[in-house]
mmCIF file of C-alpha atoms in Angstrom:
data_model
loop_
_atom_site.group_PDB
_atom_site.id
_atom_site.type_symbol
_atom_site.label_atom_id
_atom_site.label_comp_id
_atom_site.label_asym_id
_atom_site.label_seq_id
_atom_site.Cartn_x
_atom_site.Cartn_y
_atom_site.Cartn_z
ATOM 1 C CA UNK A 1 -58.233 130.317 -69.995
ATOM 2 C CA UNK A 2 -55.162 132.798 -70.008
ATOM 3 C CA UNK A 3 -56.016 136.662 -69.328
ATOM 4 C CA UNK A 4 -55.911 138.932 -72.226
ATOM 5 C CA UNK A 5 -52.645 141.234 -71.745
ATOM 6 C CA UNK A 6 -53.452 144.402 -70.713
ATOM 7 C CA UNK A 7 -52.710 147.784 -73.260
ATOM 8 C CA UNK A 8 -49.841 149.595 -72.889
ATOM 9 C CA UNK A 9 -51.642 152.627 -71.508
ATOM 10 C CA UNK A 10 -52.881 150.710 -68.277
ATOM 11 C CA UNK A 11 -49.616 148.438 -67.887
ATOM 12 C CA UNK A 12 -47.266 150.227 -65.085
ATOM 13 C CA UNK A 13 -43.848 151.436 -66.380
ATOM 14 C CA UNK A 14 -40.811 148.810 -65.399
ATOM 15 C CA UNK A 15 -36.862 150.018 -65.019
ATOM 16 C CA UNK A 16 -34.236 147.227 -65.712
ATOM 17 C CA UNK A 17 -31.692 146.593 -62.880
ATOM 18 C CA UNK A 18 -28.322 144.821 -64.000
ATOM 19 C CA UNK A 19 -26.521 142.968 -61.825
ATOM 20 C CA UNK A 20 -23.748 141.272 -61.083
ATOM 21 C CA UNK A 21 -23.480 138.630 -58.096
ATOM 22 C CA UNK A 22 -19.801 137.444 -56.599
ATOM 23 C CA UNK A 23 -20.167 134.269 -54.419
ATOM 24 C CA UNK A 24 -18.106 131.733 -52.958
ATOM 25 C CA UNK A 25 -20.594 129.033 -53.838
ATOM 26 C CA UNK A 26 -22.357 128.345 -56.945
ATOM 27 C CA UNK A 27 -26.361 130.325 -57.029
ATOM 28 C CA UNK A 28 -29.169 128.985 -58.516
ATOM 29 C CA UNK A 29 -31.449 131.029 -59.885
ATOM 30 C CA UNK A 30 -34.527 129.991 -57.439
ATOM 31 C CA UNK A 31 -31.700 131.104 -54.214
ATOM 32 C CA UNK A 32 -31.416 133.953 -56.222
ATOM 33 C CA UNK A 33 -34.996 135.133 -56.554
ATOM 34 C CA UNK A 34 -35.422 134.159 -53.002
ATOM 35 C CA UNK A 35 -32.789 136.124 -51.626
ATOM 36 C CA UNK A 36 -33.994 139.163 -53.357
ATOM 37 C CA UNK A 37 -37.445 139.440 -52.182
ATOM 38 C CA UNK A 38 -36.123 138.450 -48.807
ATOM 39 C CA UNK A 39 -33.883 141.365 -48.416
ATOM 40 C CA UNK A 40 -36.627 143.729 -49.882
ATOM 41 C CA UNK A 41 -38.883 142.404 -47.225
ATOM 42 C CA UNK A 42 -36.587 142.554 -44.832
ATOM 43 C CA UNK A 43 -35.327 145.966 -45.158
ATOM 44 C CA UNK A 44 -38.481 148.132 -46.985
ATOM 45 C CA UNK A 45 -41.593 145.820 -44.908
ATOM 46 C CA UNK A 46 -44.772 143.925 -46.555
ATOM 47 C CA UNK A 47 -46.400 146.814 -47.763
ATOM 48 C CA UNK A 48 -43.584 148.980 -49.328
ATOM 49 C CA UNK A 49 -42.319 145.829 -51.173
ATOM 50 C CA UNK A 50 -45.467 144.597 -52.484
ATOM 51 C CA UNK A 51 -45.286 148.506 -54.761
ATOM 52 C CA UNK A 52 -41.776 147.024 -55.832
ATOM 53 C CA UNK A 53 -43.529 144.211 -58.922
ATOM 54 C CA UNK A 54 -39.807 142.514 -58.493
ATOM 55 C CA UNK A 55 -38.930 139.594 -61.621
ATOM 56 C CA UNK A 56 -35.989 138.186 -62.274
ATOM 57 C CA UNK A 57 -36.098 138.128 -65.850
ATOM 58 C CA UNK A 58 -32.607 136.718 -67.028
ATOM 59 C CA UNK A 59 -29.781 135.299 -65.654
ATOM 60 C CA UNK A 60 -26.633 134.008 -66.752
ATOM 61 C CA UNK A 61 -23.910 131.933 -65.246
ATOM 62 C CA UNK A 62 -20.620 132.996 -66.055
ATOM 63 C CA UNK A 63 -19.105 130.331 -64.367
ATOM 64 C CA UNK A 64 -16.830 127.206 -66.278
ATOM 65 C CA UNK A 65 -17.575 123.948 -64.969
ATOM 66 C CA UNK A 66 -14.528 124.369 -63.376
ATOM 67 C CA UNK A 67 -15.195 124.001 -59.407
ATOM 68 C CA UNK A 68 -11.842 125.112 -58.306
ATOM 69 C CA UNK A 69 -13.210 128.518 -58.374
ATOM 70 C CA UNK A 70 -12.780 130.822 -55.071
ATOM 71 C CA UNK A 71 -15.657 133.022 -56.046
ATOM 72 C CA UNK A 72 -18.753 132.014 -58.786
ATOM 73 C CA UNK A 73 -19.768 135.005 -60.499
ATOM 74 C CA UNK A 74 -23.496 135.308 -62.249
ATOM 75 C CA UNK A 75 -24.922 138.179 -64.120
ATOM 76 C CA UNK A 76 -29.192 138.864 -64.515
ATOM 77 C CA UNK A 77 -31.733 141.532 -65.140
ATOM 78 C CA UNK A 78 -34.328 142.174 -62.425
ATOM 79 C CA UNK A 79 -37.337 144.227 -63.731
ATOM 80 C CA UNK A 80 -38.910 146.477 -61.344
ATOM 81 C CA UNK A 81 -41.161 149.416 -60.710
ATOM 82 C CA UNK A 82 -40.478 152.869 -61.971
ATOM 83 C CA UNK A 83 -39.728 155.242 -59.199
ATOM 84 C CA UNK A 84 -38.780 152.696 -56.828
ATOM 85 C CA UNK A 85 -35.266 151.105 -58.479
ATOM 86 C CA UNK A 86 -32.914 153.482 -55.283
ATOM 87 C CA UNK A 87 -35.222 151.641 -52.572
ATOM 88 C CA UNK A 88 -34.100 147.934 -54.657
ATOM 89 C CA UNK A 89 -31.017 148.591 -54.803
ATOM 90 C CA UNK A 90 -30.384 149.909 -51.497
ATOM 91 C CA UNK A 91 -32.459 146.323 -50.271
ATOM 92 C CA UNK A 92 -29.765 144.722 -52.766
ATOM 93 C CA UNK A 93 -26.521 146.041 -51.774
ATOM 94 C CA UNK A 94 -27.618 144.635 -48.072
ATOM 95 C CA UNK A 95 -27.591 141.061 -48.904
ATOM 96 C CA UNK A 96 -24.184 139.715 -47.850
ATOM 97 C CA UNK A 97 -24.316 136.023 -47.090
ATOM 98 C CA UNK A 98 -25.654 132.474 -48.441
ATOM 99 C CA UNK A 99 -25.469 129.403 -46.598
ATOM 100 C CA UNK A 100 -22.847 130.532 -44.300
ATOM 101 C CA UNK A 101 -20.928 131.838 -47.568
ATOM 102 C CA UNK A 102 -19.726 135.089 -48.414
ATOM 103 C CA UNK A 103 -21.949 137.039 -51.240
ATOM 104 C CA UNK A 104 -22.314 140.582 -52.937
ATOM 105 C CA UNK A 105 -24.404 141.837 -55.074
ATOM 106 C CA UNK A 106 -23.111 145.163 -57.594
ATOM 107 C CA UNK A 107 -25.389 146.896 -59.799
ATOM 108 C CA UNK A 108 -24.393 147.531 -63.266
ATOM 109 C CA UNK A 109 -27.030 149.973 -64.212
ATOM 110 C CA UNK A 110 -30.242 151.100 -64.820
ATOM 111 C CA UNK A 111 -32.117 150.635 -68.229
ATOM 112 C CA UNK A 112 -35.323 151.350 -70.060
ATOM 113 C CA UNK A 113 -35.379 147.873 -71.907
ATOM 114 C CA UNK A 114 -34.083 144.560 -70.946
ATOM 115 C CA UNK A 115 -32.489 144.665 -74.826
ATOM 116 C CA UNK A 116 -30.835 147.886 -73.689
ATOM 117 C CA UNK A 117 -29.905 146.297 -70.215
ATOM 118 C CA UNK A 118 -28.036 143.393 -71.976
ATOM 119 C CA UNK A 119 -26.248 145.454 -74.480
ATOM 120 C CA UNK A 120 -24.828 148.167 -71.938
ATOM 121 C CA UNK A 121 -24.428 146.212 -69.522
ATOM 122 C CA UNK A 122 -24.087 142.820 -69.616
ATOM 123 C CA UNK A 123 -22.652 141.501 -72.937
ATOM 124 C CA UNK A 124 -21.020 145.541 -73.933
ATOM 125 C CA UNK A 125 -19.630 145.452 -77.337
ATOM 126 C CA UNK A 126 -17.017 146.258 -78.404
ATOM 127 C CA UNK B 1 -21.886 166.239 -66.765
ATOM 128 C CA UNK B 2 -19.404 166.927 -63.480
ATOM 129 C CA UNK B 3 -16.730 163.988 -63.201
ATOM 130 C CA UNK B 4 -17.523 163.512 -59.709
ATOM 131 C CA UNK B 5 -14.484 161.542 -57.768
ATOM 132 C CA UNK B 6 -15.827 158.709 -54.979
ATOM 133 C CA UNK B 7 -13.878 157.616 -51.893
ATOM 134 C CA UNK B 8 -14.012 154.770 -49.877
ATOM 135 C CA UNK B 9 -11.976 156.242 -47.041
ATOM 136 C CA UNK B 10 -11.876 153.401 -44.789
ATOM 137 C CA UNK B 11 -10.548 150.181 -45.285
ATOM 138 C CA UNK B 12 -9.602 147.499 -43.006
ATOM 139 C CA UNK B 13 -6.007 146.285 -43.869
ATOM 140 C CA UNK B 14 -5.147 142.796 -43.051
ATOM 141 C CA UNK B 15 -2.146 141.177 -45.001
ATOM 142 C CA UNK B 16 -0.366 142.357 -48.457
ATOM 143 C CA UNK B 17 -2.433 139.866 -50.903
ATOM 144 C CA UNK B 18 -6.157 140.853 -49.083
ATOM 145 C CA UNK B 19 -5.215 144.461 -49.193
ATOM 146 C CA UNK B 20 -4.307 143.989 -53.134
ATOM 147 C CA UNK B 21 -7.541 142.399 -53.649
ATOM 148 C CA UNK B 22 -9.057 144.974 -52.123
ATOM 149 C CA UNK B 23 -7.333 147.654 -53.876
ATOM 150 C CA UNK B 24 -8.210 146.232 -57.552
ATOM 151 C CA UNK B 25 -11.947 145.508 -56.358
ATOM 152 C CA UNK B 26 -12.226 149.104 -55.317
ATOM 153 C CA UNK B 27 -10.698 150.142 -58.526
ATOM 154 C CA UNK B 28 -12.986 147.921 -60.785
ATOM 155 C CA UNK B 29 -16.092 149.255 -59.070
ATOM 156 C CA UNK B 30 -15.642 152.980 -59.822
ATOM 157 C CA UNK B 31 -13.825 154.377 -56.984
ATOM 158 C CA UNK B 32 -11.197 156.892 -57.897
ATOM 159 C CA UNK B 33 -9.261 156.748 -53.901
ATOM 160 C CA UNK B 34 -9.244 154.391 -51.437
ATOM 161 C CA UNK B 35 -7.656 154.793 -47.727
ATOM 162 C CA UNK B 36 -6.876 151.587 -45.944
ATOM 163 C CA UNK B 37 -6.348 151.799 -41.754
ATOM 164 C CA UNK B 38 -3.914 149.784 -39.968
ATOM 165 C CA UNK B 39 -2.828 149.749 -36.632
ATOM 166 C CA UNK B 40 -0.021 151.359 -35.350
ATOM 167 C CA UNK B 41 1.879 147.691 -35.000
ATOM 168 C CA UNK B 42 1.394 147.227 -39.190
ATOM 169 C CA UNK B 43 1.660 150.818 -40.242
ATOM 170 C CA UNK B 44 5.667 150.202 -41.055
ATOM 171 C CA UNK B 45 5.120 147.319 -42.788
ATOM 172 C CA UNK B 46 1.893 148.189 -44.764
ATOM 173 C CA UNK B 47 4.040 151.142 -46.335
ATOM 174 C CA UNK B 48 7.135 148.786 -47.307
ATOM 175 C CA UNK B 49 4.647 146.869 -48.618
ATOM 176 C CA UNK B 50 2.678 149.409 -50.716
ATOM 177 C CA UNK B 51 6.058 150.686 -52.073
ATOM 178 C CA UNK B 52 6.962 147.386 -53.163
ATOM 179 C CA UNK B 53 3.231 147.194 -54.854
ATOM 180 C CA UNK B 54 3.752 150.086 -56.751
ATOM 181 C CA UNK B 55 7.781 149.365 -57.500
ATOM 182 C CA UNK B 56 8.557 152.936 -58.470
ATOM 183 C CA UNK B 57 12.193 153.525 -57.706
ATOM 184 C CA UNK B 58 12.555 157.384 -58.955
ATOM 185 C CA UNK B 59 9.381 158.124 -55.731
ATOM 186 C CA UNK B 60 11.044 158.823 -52.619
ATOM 187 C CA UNK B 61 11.057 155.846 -49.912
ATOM 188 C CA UNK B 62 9.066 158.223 -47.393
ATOM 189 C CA UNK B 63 5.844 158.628 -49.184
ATOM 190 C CA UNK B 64 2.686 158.500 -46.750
ATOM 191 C CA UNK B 65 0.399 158.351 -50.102
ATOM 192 C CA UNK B 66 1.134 156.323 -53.121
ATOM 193 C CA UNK B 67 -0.941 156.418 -56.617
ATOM 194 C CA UNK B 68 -1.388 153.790 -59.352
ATOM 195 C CA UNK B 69 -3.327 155.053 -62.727
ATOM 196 C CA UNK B 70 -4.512 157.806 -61.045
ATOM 197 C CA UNK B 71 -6.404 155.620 -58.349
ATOM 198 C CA UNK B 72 -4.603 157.270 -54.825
ATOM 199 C CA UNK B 73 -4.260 154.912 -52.077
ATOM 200 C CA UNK B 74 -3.656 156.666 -48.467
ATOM 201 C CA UNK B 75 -2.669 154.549 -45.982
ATOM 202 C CA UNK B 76 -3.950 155.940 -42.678
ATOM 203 C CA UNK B 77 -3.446 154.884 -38.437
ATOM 204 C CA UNK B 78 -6.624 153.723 -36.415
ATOM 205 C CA UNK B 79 -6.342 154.642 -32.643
ATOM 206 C CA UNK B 80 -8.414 152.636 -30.412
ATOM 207 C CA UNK B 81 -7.674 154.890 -27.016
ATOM 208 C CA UNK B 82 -8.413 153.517 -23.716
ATOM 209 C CA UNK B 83 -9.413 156.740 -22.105
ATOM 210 C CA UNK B 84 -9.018 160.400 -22.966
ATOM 211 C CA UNK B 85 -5.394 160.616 -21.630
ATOM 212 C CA UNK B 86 -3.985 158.254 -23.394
ATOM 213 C CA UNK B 87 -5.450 159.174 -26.524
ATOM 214 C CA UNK B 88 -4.063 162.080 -26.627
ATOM 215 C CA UNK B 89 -1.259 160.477 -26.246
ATOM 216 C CA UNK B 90 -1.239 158.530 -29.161
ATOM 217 C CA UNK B 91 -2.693 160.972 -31.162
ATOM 218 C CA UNK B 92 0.390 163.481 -30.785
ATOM 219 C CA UNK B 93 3.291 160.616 -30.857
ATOM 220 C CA UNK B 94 1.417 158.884 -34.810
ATOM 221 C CA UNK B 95 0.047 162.332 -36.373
ATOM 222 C CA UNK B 96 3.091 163.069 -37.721
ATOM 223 C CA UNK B 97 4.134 159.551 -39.485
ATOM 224 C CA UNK B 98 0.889 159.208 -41.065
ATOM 225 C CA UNK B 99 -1.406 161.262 -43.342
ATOM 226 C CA UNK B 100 -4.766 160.349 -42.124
ATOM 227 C CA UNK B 101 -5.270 159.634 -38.116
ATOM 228 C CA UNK B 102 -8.662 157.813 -36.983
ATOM 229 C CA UNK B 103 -9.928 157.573 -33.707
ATOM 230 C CA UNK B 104 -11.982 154.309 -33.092
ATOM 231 C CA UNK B 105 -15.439 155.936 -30.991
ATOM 232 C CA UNK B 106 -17.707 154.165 -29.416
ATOM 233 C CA UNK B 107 -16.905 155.868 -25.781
ATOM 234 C CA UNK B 108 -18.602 158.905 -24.659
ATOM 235 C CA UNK B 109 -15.222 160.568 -23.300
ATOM 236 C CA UNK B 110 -13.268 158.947 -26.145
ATOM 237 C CA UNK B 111 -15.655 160.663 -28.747
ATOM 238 C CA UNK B 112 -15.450 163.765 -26.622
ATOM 239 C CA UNK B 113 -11.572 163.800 -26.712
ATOM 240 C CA UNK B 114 -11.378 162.973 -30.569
ATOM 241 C CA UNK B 115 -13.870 165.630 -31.508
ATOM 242 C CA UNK B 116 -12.000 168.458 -29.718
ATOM 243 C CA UNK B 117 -8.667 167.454 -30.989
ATOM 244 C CA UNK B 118 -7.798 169.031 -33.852
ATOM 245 C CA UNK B 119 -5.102 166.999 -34.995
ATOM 246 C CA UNK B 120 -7.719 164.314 -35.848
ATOM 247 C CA UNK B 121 -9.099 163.923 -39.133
ATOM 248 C CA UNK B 122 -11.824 161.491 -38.572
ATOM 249 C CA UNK B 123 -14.020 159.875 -35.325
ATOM 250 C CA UNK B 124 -15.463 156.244 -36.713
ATOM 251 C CA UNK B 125 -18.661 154.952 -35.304
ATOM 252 C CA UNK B 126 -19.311 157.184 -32.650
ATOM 253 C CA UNK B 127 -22.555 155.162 -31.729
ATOM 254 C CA UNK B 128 -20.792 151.531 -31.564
ATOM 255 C CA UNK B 129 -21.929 149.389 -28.685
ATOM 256 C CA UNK B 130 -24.326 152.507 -27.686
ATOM 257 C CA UNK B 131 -28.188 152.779 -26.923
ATOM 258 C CA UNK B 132 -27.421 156.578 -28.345
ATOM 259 C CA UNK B 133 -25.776 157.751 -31.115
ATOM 260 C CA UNK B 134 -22.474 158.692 -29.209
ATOM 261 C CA UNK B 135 -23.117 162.767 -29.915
ATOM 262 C CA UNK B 136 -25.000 165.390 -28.928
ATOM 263 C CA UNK B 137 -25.260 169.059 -29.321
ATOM 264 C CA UNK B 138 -21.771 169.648 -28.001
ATOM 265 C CA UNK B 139 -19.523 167.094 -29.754
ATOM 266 C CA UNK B 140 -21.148 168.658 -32.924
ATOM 267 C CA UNK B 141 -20.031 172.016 -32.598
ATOM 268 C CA UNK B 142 -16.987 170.367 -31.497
ATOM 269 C CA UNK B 143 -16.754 168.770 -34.366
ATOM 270 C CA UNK B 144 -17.752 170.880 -37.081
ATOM 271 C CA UNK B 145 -15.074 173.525 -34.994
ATOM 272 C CA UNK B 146 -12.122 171.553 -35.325
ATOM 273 C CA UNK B 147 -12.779 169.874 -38.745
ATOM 274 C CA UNK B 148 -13.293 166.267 -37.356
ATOM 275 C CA UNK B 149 -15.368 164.321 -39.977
ATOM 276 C CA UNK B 150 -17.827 161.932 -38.387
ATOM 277 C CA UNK B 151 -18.324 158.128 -40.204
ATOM 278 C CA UNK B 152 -21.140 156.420 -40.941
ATOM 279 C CA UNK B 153 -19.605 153.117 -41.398
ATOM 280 C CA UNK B 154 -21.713 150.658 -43.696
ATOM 281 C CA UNK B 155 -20.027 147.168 -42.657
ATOM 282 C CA UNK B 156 -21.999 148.150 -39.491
ATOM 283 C CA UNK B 157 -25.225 147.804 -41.457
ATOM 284 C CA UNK B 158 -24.429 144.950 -43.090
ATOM 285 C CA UNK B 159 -22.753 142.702 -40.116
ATOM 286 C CA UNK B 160 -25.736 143.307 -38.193
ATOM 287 C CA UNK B 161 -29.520 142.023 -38.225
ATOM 288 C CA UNK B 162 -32.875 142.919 -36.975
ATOM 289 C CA UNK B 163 -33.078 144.996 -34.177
ATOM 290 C CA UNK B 164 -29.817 145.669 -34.495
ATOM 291 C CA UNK B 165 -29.727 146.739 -37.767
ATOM 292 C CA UNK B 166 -32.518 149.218 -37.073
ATOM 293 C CA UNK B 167 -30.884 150.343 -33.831
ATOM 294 C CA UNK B 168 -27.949 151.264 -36.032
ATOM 295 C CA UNK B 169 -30.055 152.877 -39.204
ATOM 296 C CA UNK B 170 -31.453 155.578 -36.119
ATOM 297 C CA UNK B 171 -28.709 156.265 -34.974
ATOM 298 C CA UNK B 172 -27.333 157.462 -38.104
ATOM 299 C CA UNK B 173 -30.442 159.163 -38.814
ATOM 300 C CA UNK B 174 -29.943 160.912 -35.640
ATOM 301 C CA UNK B 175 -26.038 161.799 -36.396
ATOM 302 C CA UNK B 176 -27.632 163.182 -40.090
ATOM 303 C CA UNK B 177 -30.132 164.891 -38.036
ATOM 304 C CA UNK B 178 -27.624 167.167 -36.055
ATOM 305 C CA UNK B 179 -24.922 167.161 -39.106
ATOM 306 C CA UNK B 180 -27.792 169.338 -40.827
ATOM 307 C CA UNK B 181 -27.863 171.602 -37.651
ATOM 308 C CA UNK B 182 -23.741 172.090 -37.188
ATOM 309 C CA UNK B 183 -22.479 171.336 -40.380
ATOM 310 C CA UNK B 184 -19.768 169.108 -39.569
ATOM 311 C CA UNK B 185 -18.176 166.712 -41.809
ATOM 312 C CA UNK B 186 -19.680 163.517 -42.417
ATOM 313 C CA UNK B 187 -17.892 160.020 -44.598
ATOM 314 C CA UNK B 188 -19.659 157.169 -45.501
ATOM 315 C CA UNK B 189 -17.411 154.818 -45.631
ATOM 316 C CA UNK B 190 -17.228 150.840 -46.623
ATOM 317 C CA UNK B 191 -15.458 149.367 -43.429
ATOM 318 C CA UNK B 192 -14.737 146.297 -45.747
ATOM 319 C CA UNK B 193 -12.181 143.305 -44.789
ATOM 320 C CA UNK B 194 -12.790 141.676 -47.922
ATOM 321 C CA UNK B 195 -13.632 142.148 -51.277
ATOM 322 C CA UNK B 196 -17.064 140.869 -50.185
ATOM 323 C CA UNK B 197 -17.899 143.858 -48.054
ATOM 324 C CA UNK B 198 -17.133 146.242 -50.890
ATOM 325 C CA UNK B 199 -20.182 147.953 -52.971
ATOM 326 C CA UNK B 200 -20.412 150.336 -55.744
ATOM 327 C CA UNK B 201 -20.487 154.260 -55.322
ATOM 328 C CA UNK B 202 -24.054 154.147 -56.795
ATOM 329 C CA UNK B 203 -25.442 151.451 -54.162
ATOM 330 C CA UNK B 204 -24.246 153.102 -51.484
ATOM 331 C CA UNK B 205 -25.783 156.227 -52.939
ATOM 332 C CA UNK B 206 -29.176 154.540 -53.323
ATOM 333 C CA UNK B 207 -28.628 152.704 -49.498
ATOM 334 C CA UNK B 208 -28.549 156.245 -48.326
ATOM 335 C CA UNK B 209 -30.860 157.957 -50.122
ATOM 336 C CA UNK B 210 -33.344 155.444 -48.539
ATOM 337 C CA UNK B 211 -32.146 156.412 -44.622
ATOM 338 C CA UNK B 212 -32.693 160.222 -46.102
ATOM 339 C CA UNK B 213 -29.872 161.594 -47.017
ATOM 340 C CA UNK B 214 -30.198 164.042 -49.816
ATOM 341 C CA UNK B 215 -28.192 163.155 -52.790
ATOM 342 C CA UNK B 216 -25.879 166.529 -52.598
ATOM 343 C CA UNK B 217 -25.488 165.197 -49.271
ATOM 344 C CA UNK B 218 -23.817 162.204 -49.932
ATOM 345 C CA UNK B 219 -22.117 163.660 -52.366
ATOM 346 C CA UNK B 220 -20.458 165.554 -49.828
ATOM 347 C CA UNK B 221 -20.098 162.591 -48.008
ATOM 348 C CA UNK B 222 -18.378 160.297 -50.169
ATOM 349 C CA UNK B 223 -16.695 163.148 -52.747
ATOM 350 C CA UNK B 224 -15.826 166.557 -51.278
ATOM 351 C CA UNK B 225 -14.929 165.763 -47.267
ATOM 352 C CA UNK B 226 -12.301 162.802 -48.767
ATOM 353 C CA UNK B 227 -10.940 165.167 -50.802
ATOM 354 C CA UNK B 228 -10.933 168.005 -48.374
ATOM 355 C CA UNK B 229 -8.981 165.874 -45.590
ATOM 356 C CA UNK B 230 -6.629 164.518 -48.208
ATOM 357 C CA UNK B 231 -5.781 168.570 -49.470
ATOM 358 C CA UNK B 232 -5.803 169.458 -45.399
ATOM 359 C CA UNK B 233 -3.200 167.047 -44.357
ATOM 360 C CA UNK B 234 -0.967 167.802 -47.155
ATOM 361 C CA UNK B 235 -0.888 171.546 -45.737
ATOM 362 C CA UNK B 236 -1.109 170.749 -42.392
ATOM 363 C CA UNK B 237 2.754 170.723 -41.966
ATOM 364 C CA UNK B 238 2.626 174.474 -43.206
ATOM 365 C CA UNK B 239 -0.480 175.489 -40.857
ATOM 366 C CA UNK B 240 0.617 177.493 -37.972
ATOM 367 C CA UNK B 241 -3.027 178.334 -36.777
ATOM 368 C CA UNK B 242 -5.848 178.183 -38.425
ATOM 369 C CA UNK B 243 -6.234 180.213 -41.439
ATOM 370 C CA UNK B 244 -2.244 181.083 -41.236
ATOM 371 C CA UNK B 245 -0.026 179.253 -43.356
ATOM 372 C CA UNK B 246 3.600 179.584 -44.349
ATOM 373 C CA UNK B 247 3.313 179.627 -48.533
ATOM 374 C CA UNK B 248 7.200 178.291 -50.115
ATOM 375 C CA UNK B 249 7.992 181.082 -52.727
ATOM 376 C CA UNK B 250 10.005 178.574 -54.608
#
């Protein structure tokens, strides 16, 4: 039996991060999440992280099936806690490598909404 | 809202088509000036090589500090001195062919020379390869006396691991701790070889922020000191002693 959702009023408040991700190799998204909490971990400790409520909510690949690329770039959402998105992306900006490759991770920006996310930041209109 | 103006002010040049990259990436990522450091060796060339970049015939062939779309790009000379003597020795043969003049730290007498020379604009990594963080209550006031910025370099953070890494985060915590006491200058810089090592003004903002550093603080670090070096050395020429200058009437 599946938990009834809590109300709004009890629910913490989430912030959007956009990002960006330059690599030399293609990322899948389970690397992805996986790096993430690993440099929060690594950087903030158990205890400060577990506060963070990190999700990768979206990603997208903006990659061609060409794989002549030099770098793979990627584009996702990350929903975290309210108050705490300077400590994730100061754990983000630290992550550098991937199997021996060259990686970077940019944040876009910081958003209420993931609709609000996706339209500022990751598919702008015109 | 203030238009506030980021610098990465230190660069590691390598070869015309990595420093390009590096240009553009800096550019795309919200940096309004870059300065790129070369050894004395590649100085020459880096400038023949930035004036072809930029392909402006009317500038004159001398410039020491070209600009594309408003983005400036200051090439600058890294000294790595082998002891104080020679140093200075360096340092008074390059400061005049380049705009910016860096002294590679790491040394306890090299960090001592650089921060009492005046002719130098900025000391990098004063705590490399140390179990301290390579100043002390007298290289401060040093420091702060003759307007020698101190960098906090971030490559340093990332290259390393571990222990490391948190050998390096207190030492800058200890260099932030006796910048608040003398008030001397302090960059945060990138360090970056490749477009790889480059970040956005904002995530090095919120990097900071997290080693406590006030926000006006890095401000200061990554807006205002840039900008102050870059108007200093275009007076310098003029300065006869400090707080004297000869003014052109033309």
């Amino acid at each position: 039996m599946k938990l009834k959702i809590l109300p709004p009023t009890l629910r913490g408040d989430k912030r959007y991060l956009a990002f960006e991700t330059i690599s030399q190799i293609p990322l899948p998204r389970d690397d992805l999440i996986f790096m993430i909490w690993e440099s929060c971990l690594k950087f903030h400790g158990e205890c400060e992280t577990s506060k963070f409520r990190l999700w990768v909510t979206r990603s997208w690949d903006l990659n061609s099936n060409n794989s002549k690329k030099d770098h793979f770039q990627l584009k996702g959402i990350l929903q975290c806690n309210r108050g705490d998105e300077e400590k994730v992306r100061g754990a983000l900006c630290l992550i550098n490598s991937y199997k021996g490759k060259k990686l970077v991770f940019h944040t876009l920006g910081l958003a209420g909404t993931i609709k609000s996310a996706t339209q500022k930041f990751i598919k702008p209109s015109p | 809202m203030i238009n506030v103006k980021y610098f990465d002010f230190h660069l590691k040049g390598k070869n015309p088509d990595s420093d390009l990259a590096l240009i553009n990436e800096a550019k795309r990522l919200g940096y309004h000036g870059i300065s790129i450091f070369y050894s004395n060796e590649q100085y020459n060339l880096a400038l023949e090589n930035f004036n072809k970049i930029i392909n402006d015939e009317t500038s004159p062939t001398h410039l020491k500090s070209f600009k594309i779309d408003e983005f400036s790009i200051t090439p600058g000379i890294i000294i790595q001195g082998k002891n104080p003597h020679h140093l200075q020795k360096q340092i008074r043969s390059l400061r005049n062919k380049t705009n910016i003049l860096m002294v590679d730290g790491g040394d306890l007498k090299i960090n001592r020379a650089a921060c009492e020379n005046v002719k130098v604009d900025i000391l990098s990594r004063p705590y490399y390869k140390r179990r301290d963080c390579g100043l002390n209550h007298v290289l401060s006031r040093e420091a702060a006396k003759n307007n020698v910025a101190i960098e906090l370099c971030f490559s340093d953070l990332l290259k390393s691991r571990n222990s490391l890494r948190s050998k390096i985060i207190a030492h800058f915590r200890d260099i932030i701790k006796l910048q608040r006491k003398f008030q001397f200058m302090l960059l945060i810089t990138s360090g970056a070889r490749t477009i790889y090592d480059l970040r956005t003004p904002q995530d090095i903002m919120a990097l900071y922020r997290c080693l406590g550093l006030k926000k006006e603080e890095i401000l200061r670090a990554i807006s205002d000191s840039p900008s102050f070096i870059l108007d200093y050395n275009q007076q310098r020429k003029n300065m006869v002693v400090d707080g004297v200058k000869i003014i052109d009437e033309k």
